[in-house]
mmCIF file of C-alpha atoms and ligand atoms in Angstrom:
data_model
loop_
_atom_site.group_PDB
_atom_site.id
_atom_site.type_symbol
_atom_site.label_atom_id
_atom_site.label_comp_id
_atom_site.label_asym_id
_atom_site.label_seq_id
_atom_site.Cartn_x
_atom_site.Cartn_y
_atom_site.Cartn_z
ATOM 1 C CA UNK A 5 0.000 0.000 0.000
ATOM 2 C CA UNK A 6 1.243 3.834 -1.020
ATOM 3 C CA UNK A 7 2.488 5.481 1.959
ATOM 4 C CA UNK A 8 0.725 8.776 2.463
ATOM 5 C CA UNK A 9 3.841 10.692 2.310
ATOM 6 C CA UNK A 10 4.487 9.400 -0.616
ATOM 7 C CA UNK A 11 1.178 9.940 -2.282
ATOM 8 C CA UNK A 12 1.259 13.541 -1.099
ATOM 9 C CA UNK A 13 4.527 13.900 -2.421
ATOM 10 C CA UNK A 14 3.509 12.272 -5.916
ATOM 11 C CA UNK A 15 0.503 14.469 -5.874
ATOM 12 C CA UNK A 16 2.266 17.248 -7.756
ATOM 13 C CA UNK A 17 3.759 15.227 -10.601
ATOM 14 C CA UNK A 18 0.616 13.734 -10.851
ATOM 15 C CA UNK A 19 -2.030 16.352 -10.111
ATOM 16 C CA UNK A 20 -4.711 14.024 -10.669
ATOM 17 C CA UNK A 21 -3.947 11.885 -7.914
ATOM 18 C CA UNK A 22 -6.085 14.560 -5.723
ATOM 19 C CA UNK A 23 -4.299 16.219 -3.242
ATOM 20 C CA UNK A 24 -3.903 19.109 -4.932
ATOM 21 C CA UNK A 25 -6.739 20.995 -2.556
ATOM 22 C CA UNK A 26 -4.877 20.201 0.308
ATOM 23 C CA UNK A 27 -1.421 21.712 -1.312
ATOM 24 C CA UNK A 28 -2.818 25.120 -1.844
ATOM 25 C CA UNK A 29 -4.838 25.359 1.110
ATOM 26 C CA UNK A 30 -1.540 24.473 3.323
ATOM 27 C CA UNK A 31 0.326 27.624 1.326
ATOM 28 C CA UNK A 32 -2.669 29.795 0.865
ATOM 29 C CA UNK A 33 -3.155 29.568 4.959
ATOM 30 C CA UNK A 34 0.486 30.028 5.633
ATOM 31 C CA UNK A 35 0.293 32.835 3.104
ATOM 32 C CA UNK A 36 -2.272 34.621 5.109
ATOM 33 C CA UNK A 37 -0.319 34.219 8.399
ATOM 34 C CA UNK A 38 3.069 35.086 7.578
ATOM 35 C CA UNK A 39 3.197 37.115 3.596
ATOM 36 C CA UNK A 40 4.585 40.237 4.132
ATOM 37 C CA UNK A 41 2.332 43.852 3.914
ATOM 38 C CA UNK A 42 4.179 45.030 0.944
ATOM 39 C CA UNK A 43 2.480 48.466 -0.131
ATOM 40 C CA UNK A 44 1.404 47.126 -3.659
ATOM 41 C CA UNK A 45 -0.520 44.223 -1.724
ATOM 42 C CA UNK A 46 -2.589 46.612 0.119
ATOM 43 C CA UNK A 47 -2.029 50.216 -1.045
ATOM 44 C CA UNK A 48 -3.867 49.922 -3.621
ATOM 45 C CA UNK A 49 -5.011 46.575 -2.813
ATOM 46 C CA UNK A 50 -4.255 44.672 -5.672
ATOM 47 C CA UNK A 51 -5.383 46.787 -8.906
ATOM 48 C CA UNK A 52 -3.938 46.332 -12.404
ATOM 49 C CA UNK A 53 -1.836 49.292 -12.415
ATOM 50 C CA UNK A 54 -0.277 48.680 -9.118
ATOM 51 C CA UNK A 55 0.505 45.682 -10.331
ATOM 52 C CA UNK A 56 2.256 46.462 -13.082
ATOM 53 C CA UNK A 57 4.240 49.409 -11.923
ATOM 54 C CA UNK A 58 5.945 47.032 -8.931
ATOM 55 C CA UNK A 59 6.144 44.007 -11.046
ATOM 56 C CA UNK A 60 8.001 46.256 -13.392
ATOM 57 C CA UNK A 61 10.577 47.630 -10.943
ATOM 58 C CA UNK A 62 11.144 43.971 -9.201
ATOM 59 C CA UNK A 63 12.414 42.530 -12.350
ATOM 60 C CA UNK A 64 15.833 43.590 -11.331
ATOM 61 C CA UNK A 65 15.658 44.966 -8.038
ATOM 62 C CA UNK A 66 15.783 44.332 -4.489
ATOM 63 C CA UNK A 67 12.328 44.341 -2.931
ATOM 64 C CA UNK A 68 13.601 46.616 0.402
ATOM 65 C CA UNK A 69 15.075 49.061 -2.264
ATOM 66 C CA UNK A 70 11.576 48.784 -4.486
ATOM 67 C CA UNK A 71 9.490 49.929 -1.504
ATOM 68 C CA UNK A 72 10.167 53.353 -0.950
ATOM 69 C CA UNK A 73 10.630 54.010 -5.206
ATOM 70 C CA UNK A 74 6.705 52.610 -5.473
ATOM 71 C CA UNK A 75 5.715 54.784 -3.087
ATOM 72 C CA UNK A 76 7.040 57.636 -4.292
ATOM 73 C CA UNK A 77 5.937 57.079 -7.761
ATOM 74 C CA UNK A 78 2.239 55.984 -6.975
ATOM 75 C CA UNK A 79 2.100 59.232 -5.335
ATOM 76 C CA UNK A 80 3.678 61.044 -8.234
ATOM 77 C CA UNK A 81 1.404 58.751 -10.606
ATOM 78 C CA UNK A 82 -1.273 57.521 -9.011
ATOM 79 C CA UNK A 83 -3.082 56.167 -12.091
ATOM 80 C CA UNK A 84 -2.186 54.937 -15.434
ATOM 81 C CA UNK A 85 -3.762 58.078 -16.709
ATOM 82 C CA UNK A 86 -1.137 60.400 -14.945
ATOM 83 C CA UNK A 87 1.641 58.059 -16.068
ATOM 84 C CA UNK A 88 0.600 58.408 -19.488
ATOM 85 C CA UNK A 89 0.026 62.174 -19.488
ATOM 86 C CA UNK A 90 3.574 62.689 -17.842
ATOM 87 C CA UNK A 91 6.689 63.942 -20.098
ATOM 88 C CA UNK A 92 9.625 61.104 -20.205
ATOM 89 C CA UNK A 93 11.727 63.356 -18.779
ATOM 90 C CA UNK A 94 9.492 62.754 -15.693
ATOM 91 C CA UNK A 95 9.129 59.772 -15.907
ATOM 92 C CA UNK A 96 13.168 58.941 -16.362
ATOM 93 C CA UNK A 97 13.356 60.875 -13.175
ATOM 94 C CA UNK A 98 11.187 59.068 -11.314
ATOM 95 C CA UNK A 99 12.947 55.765 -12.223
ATOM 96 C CA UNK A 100 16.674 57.031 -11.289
ATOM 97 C CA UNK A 101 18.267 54.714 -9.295
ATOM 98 C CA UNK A 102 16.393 51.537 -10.347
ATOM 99 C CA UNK A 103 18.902 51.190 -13.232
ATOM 100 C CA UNK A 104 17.596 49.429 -16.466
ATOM 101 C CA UNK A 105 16.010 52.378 -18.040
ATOM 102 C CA UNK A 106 14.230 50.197 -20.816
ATOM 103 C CA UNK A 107 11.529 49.703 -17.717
ATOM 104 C CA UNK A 108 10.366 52.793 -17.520
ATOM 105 C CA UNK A 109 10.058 53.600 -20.456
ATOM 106 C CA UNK A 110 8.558 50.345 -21.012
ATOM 107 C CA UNK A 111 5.561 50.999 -17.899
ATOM 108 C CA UNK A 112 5.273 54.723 -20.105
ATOM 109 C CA UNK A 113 4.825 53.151 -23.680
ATOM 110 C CA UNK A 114 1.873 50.766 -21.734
ATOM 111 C CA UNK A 115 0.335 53.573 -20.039
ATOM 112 C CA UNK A 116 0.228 55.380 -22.514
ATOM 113 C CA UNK A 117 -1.217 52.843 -25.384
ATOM 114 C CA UNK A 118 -3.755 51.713 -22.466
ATOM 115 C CA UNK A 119 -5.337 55.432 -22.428
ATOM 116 C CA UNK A 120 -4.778 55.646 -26.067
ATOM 117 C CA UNK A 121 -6.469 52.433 -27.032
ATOM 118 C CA UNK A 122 -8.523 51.164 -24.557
ATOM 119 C CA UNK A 123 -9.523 54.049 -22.269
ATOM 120 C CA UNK A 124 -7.378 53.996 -19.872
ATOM 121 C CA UNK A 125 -8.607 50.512 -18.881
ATOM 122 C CA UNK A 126 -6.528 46.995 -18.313
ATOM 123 C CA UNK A 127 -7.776 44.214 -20.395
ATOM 124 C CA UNK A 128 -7.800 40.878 -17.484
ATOM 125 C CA UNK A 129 -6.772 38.236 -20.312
ATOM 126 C CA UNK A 130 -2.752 37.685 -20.917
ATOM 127 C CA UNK A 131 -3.122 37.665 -24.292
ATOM 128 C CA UNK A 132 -4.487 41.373 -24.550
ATOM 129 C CA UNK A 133 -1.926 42.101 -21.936
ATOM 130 C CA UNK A 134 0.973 41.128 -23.709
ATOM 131 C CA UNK A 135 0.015 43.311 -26.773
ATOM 132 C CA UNK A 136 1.185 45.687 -25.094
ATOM 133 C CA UNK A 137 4.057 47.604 -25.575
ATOM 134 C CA UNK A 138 7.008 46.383 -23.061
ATOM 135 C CA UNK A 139 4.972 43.609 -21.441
ATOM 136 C CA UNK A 140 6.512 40.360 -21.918
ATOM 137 C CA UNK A 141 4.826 36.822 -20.520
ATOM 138 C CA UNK A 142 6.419 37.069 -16.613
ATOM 139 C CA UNK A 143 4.245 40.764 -16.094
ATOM 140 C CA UNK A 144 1.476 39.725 -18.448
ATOM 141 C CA UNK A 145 0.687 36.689 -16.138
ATOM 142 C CA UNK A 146 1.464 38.681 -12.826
ATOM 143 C CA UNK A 147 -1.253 41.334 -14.127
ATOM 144 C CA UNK A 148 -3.762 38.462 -15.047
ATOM 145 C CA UNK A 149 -3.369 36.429 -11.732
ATOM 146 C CA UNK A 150 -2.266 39.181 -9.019
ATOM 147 C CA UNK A 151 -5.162 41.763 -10.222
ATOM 148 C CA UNK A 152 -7.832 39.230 -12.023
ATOM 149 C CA UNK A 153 -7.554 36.167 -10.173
ATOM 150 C CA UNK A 154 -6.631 34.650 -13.368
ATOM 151 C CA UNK A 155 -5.453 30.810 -13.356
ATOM 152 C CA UNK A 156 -1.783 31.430 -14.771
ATOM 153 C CA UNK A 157 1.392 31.451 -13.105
ATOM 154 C CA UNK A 158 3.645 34.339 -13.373
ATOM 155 C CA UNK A 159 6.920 32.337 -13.721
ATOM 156 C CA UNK A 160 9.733 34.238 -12.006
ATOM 157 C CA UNK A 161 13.278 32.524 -10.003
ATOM 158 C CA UNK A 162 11.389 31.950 -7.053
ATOM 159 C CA UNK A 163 8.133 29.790 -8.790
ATOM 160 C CA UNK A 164 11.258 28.240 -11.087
ATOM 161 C CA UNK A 165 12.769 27.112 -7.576
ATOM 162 C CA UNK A 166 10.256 25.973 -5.492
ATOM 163 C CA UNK A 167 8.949 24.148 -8.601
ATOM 164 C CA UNK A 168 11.985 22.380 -9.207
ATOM 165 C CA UNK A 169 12.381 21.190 -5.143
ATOM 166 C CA UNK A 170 9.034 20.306 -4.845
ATOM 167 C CA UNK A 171 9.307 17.964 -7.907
ATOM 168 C CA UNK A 172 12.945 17.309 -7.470
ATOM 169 C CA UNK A 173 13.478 18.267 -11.004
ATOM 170 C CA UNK A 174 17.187 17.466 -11.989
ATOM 171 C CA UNK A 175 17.618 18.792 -15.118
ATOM 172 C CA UNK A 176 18.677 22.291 -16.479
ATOM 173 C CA UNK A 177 15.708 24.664 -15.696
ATOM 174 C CA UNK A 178 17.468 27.428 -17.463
ATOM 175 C CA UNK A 179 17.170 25.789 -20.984
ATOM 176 C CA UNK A 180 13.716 25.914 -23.269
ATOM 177 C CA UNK A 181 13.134 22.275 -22.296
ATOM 178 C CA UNK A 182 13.264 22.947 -18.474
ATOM 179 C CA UNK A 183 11.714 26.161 -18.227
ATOM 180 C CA UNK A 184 8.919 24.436 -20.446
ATOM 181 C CA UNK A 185 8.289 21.264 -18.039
ATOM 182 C CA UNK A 186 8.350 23.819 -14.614
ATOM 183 C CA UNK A 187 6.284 26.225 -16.214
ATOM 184 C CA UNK A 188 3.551 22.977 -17.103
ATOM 185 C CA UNK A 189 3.638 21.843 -13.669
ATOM 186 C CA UNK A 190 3.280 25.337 -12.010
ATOM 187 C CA UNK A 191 0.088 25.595 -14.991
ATOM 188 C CA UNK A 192 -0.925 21.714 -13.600
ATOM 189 C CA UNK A 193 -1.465 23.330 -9.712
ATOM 190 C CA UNK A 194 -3.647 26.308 -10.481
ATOM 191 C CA UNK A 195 -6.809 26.302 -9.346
ATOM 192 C CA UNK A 196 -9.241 26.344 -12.293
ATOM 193 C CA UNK A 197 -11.098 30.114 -12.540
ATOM 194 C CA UNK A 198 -14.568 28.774 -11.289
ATOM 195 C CA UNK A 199 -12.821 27.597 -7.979
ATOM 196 C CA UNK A 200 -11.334 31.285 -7.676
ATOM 197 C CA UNK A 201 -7.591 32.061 -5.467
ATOM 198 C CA UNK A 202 -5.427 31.281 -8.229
ATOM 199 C CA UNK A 203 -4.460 34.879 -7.450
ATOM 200 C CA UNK A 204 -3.385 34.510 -3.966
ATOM 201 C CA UNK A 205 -1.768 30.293 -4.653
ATOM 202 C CA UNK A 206 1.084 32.270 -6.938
ATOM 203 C CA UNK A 207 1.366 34.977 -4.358
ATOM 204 C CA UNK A 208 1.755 32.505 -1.578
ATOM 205 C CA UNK A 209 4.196 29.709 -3.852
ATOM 206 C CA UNK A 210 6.338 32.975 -4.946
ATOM 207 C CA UNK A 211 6.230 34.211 -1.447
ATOM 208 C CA UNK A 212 7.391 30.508 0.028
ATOM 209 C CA UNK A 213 10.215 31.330 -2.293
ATOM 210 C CA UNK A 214 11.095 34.229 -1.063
ATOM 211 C CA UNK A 215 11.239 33.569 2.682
ATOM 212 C CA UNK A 216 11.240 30.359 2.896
ATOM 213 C CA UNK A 217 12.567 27.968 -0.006
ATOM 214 C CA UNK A 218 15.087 30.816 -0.231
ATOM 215 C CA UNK A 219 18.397 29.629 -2.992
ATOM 216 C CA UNK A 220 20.854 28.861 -0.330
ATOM 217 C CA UNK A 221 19.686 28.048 2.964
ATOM 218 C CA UNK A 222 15.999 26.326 2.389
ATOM 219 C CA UNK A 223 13.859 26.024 5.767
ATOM 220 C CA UNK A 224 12.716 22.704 5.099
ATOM 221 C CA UNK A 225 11.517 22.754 9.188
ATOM 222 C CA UNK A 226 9.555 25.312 8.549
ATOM 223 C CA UNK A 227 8.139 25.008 4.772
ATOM 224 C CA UNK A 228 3.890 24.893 4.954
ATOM 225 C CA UNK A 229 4.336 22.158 2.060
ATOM 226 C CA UNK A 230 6.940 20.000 3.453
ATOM 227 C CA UNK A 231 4.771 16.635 3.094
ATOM 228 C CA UNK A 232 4.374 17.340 -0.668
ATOM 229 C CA UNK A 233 8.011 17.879 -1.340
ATOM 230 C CA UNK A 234 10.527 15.332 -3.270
ATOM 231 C CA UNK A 235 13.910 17.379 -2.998
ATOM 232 C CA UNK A 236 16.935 15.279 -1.575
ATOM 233 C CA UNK A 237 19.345 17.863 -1.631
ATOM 234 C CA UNK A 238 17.310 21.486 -2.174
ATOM 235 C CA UNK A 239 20.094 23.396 -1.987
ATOM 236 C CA UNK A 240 21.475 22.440 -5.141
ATOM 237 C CA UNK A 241 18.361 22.796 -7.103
ATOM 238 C CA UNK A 242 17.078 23.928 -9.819
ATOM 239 C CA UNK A 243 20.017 22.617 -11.132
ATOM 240 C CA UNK A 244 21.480 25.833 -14.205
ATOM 241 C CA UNK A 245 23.555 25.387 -17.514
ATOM 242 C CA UNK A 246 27.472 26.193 -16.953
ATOM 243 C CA UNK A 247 27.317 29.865 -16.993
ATOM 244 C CA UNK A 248 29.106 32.500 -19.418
ATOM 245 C CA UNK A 249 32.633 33.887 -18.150
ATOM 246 C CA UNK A 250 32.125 37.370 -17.239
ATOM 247 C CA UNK A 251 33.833 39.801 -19.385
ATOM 248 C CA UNK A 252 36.387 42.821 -18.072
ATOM 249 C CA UNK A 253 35.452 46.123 -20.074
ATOM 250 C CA UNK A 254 36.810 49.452 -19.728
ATOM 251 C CA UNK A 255 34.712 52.277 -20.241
ATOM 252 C CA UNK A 256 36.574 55.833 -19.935
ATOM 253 C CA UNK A 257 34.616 59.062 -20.167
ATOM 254 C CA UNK A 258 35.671 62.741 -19.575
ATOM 255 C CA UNK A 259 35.316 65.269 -16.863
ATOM 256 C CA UNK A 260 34.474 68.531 -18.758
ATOM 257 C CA UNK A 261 34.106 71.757 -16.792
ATOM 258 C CA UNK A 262 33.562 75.198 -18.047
ATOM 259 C CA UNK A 263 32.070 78.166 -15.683
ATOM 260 C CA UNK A 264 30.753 76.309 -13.232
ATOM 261 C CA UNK A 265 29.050 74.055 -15.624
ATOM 262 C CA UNK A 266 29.389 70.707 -16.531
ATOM 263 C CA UNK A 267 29.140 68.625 -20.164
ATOM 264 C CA UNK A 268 27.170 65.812 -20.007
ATOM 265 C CA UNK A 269 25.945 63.915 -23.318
ATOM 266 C CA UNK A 270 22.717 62.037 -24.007
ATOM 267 C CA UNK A 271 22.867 58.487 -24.933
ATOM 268 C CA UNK A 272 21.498 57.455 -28.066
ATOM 269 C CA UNK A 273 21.926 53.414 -28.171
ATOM 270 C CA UNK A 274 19.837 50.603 -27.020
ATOM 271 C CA UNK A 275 21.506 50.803 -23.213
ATOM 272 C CA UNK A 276 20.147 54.131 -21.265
ATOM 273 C CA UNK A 277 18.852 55.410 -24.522
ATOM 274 C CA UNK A 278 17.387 59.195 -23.509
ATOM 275 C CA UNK A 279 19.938 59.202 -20.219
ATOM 276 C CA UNK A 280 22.598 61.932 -19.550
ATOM 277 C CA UNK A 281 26.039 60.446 -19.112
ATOM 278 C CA UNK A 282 29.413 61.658 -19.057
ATOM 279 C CA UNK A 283 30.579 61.959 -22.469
ATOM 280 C CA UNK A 284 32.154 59.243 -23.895
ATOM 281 C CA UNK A 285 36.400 59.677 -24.722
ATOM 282 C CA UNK A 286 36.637 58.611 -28.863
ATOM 283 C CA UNK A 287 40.528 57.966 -27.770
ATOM 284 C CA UNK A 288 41.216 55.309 -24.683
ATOM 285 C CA UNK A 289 43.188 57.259 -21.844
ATOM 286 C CA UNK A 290 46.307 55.675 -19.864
ATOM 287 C CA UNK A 291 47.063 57.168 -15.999
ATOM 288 C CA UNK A 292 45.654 58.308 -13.135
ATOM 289 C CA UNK A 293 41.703 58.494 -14.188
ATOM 290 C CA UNK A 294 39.894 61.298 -11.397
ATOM 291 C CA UNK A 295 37.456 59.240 -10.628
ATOM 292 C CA UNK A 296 36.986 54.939 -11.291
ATOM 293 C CA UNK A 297 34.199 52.512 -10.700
ATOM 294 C CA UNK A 298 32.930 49.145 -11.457
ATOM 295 C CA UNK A 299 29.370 48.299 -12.042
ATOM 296 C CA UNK A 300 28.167 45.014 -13.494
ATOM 297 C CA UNK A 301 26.195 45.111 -17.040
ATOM 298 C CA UNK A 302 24.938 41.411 -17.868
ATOM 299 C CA UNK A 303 27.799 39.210 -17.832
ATOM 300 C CA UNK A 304 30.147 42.123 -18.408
ATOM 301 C CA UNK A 305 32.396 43.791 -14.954
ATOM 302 C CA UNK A 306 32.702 47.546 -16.779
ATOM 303 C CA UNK A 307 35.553 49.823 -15.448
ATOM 304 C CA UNK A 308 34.256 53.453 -15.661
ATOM 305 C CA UNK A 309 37.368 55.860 -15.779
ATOM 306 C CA UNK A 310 36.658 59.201 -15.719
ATOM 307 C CA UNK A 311 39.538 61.786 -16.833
ATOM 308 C CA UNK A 312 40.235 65.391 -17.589
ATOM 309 C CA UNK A 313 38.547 66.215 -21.339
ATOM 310 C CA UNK A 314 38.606 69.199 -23.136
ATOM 311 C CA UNK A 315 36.250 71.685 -23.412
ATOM 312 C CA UNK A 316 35.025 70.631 -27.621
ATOM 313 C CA UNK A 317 35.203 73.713 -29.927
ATOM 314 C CA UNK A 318 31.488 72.938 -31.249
ATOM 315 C CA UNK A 319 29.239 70.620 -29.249
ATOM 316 C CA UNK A 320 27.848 67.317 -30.591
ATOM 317 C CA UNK A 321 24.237 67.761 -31.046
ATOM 318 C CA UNK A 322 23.599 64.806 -28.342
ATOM 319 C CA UNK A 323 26.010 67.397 -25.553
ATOM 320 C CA UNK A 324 24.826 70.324 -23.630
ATOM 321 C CA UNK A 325 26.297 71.914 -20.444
ATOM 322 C CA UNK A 326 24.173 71.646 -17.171
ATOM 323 C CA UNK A 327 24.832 73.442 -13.915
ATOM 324 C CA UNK A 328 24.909 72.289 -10.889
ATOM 325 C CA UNK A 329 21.158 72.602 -10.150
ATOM 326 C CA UNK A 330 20.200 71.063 -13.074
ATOM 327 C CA UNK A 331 22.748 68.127 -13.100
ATOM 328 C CA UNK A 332 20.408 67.245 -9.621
ATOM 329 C CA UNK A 333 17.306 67.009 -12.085
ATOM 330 C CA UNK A 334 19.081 65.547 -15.090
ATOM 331 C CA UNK A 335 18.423 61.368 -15.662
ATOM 332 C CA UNK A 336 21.770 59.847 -15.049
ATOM 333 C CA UNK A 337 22.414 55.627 -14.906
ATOM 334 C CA UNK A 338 23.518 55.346 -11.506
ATOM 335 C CA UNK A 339 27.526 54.259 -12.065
ATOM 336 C CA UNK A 340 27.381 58.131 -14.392
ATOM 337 C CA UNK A 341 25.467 60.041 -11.263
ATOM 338 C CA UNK A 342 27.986 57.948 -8.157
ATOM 339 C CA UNK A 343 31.260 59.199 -10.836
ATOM 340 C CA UNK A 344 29.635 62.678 -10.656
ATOM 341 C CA UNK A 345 28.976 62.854 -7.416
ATOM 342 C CA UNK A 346 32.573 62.129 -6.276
ATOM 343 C CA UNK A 347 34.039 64.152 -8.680
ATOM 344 C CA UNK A 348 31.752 67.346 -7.389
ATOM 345 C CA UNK A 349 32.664 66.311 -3.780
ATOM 346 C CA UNK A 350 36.523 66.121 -4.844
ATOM 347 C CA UNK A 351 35.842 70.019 -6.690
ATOM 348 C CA UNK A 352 34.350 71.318 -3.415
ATOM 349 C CA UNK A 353 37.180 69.341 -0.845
HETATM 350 S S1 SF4 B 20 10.372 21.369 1.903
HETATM 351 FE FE1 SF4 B 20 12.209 22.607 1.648
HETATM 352 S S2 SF4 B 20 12.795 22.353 -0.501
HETATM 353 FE FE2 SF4 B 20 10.700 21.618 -0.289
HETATM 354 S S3 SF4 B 20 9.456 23.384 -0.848
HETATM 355 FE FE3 SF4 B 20 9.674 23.422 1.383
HETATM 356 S S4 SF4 B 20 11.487 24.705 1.770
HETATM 357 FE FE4 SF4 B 20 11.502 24.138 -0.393
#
């Protein structure tokens, strides 16, 4: 005769086996007791646009660090209609700090086709939602389940993790097969729309994640879903594909000062397109650079240098000088605005 562990813990690869209820009821109830009051749970409670902002700056960010930004900018834009009436500049400004521009201007482009094209209002199905602009299947879902109660997981690390230790899943879940068989199973749990909570189930198994199945150091003692689980060793799951060396880059930019003001240029690429950096040297620089830094851009460790320029004869039409008050209101990537700001504090020492 099947143990009952071990028909609990078969339950998830085989949802039909039928103790599925008890699964989500064990993490929706420990959900309830112990999820953290994060403002976009509860200030707005749960609405689309909430949603979407703090999805949006969580994709690469720290969730301490995210707090105090959503704030700020649900007061600044409290609805999608504000967002999508506000100038880039704005909205750049609002953002700085939270590094990967391409966000915000991604949350601006939706606002603003949502007003443009549907009143303002947020379709509930993920198809709609991923039509538009900047939304990709991770915030579509998130939108859908969080806001609409929708039965679809919104696949981030943490769903990817606790996936793979519940099932014991030992293969690559970084690779298209992988990603594909989590992704089913996570689909396989939901409960179906007529039941209703599929909403709070992806909160609560993202959530588990988070404080509980954390990467390192899982809390197995503790874990709401510990009867269910298959993982021998969950420490070493899900298991990843041998990783890309990072990549040393120099990047060396110059310190241009003329009456008080400083030259800054606007970046025209893919990578902080509409941002004001320092400019960019055309000739690499050997020595002592005034000011150096390393920040990490995807599997790249950049060295910013920063020495003395010269003041151009014409400037480029991408250049303009800013003073001092205005280089506080200017949109800077962060390793550009921490190379300023010791370079002003070395000027005034
Ligand atoms: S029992 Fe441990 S490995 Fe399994 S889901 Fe809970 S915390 Fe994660």
């Amino acid at each position: 005769m099947t143990s009952p562990i071990k028909h609990h813990r078969d339950a998830l690869a085989n949802p039909f086996l039928g103790c599925l209820r008890e699964f989500r009821s064990a993490l929706a109830d420990w959900f309830l007791e112990n999820g953290r009051d994060l403002p976009w749970r509860t200030e707005p409670p749960r609405d689309p646009y909430g949603v979407l902002v703090s999805e949006m700056m969580l994709q690469q960010t720290q969730v301490a660090t995210v707090i105090a930004y959503f704030r700020r900018w649900m007061e600044r834009f409290p609805d999608v209609r504000a967002l999508a009436a506000a100038p880039e500049n704005d909205v750049l400004h609002a953002w700085q700090g939270l590094g990967y521009y391409s966000r915000a201007r991604n949350l601006h482009a939706a606002a603003r086709a949502l007003v443009r094209e549907n009143g303002g209002v947020f379709p509930r199905e993920v198809e709609a939602l991923r039509a538009l602009p900047g939304i990709g299947p991770y915030t579509a879902a998130a939108i859908a389940t969080f806001a609409f109660d929708e039965p679809v997981p919104p696949v981030d690390a943490n769903i990817i993790r606790v996936t793979a230790r519940l099932l014991d899943f030992r293969k690559p879940a970084d690779d298209a097969a992988g990603g594909l068989a989590l992704r089913s199973a996570a689909q396989a749990w939901q409960p179906c729309l007529e039941e209703g909570g599929a909403g709070l189930f992806n909160e609560a198994l993202m959530e588990l994640g988070a404080l509980v199945c954390t990467p390192r150091a899982p809390r197995c003692h503790d874990c709401p879903v510990r009867l269910f689980c298959q993982a021998e060793e969950p420490e070493t799951l899900p298991l990843k594909r041998p990783r890309p060396k990072t990549v040393e880059m120099e990047e060396h930019c110059g310190w241009i000062v003329q009456e008080g003001r400083v030259l800054l240029e606007q970046q025209t690429g893919k990578r902080w397109r509409g941002l004001w950096r320092l400019p960019l040297l055309t000739e690499p620089h050997s020595g002592q650079p005034l000011a150096s830094l390393y920040y990490p851009f995807t599997h790249h460790r950049v060295h910013l240098c920063v020495f003395p320029g010269t003041t151009p004869l014409f400037l480029a039409e991408n250049q303009r000088w800013f003073t001092l008050a205005e280089l506080e209101a200017a949109p800077m990537p962060a390793p550009h605005r921490r190379a300023l700001q010791k370079l002003l504090a070395e000027d005034n020492g």
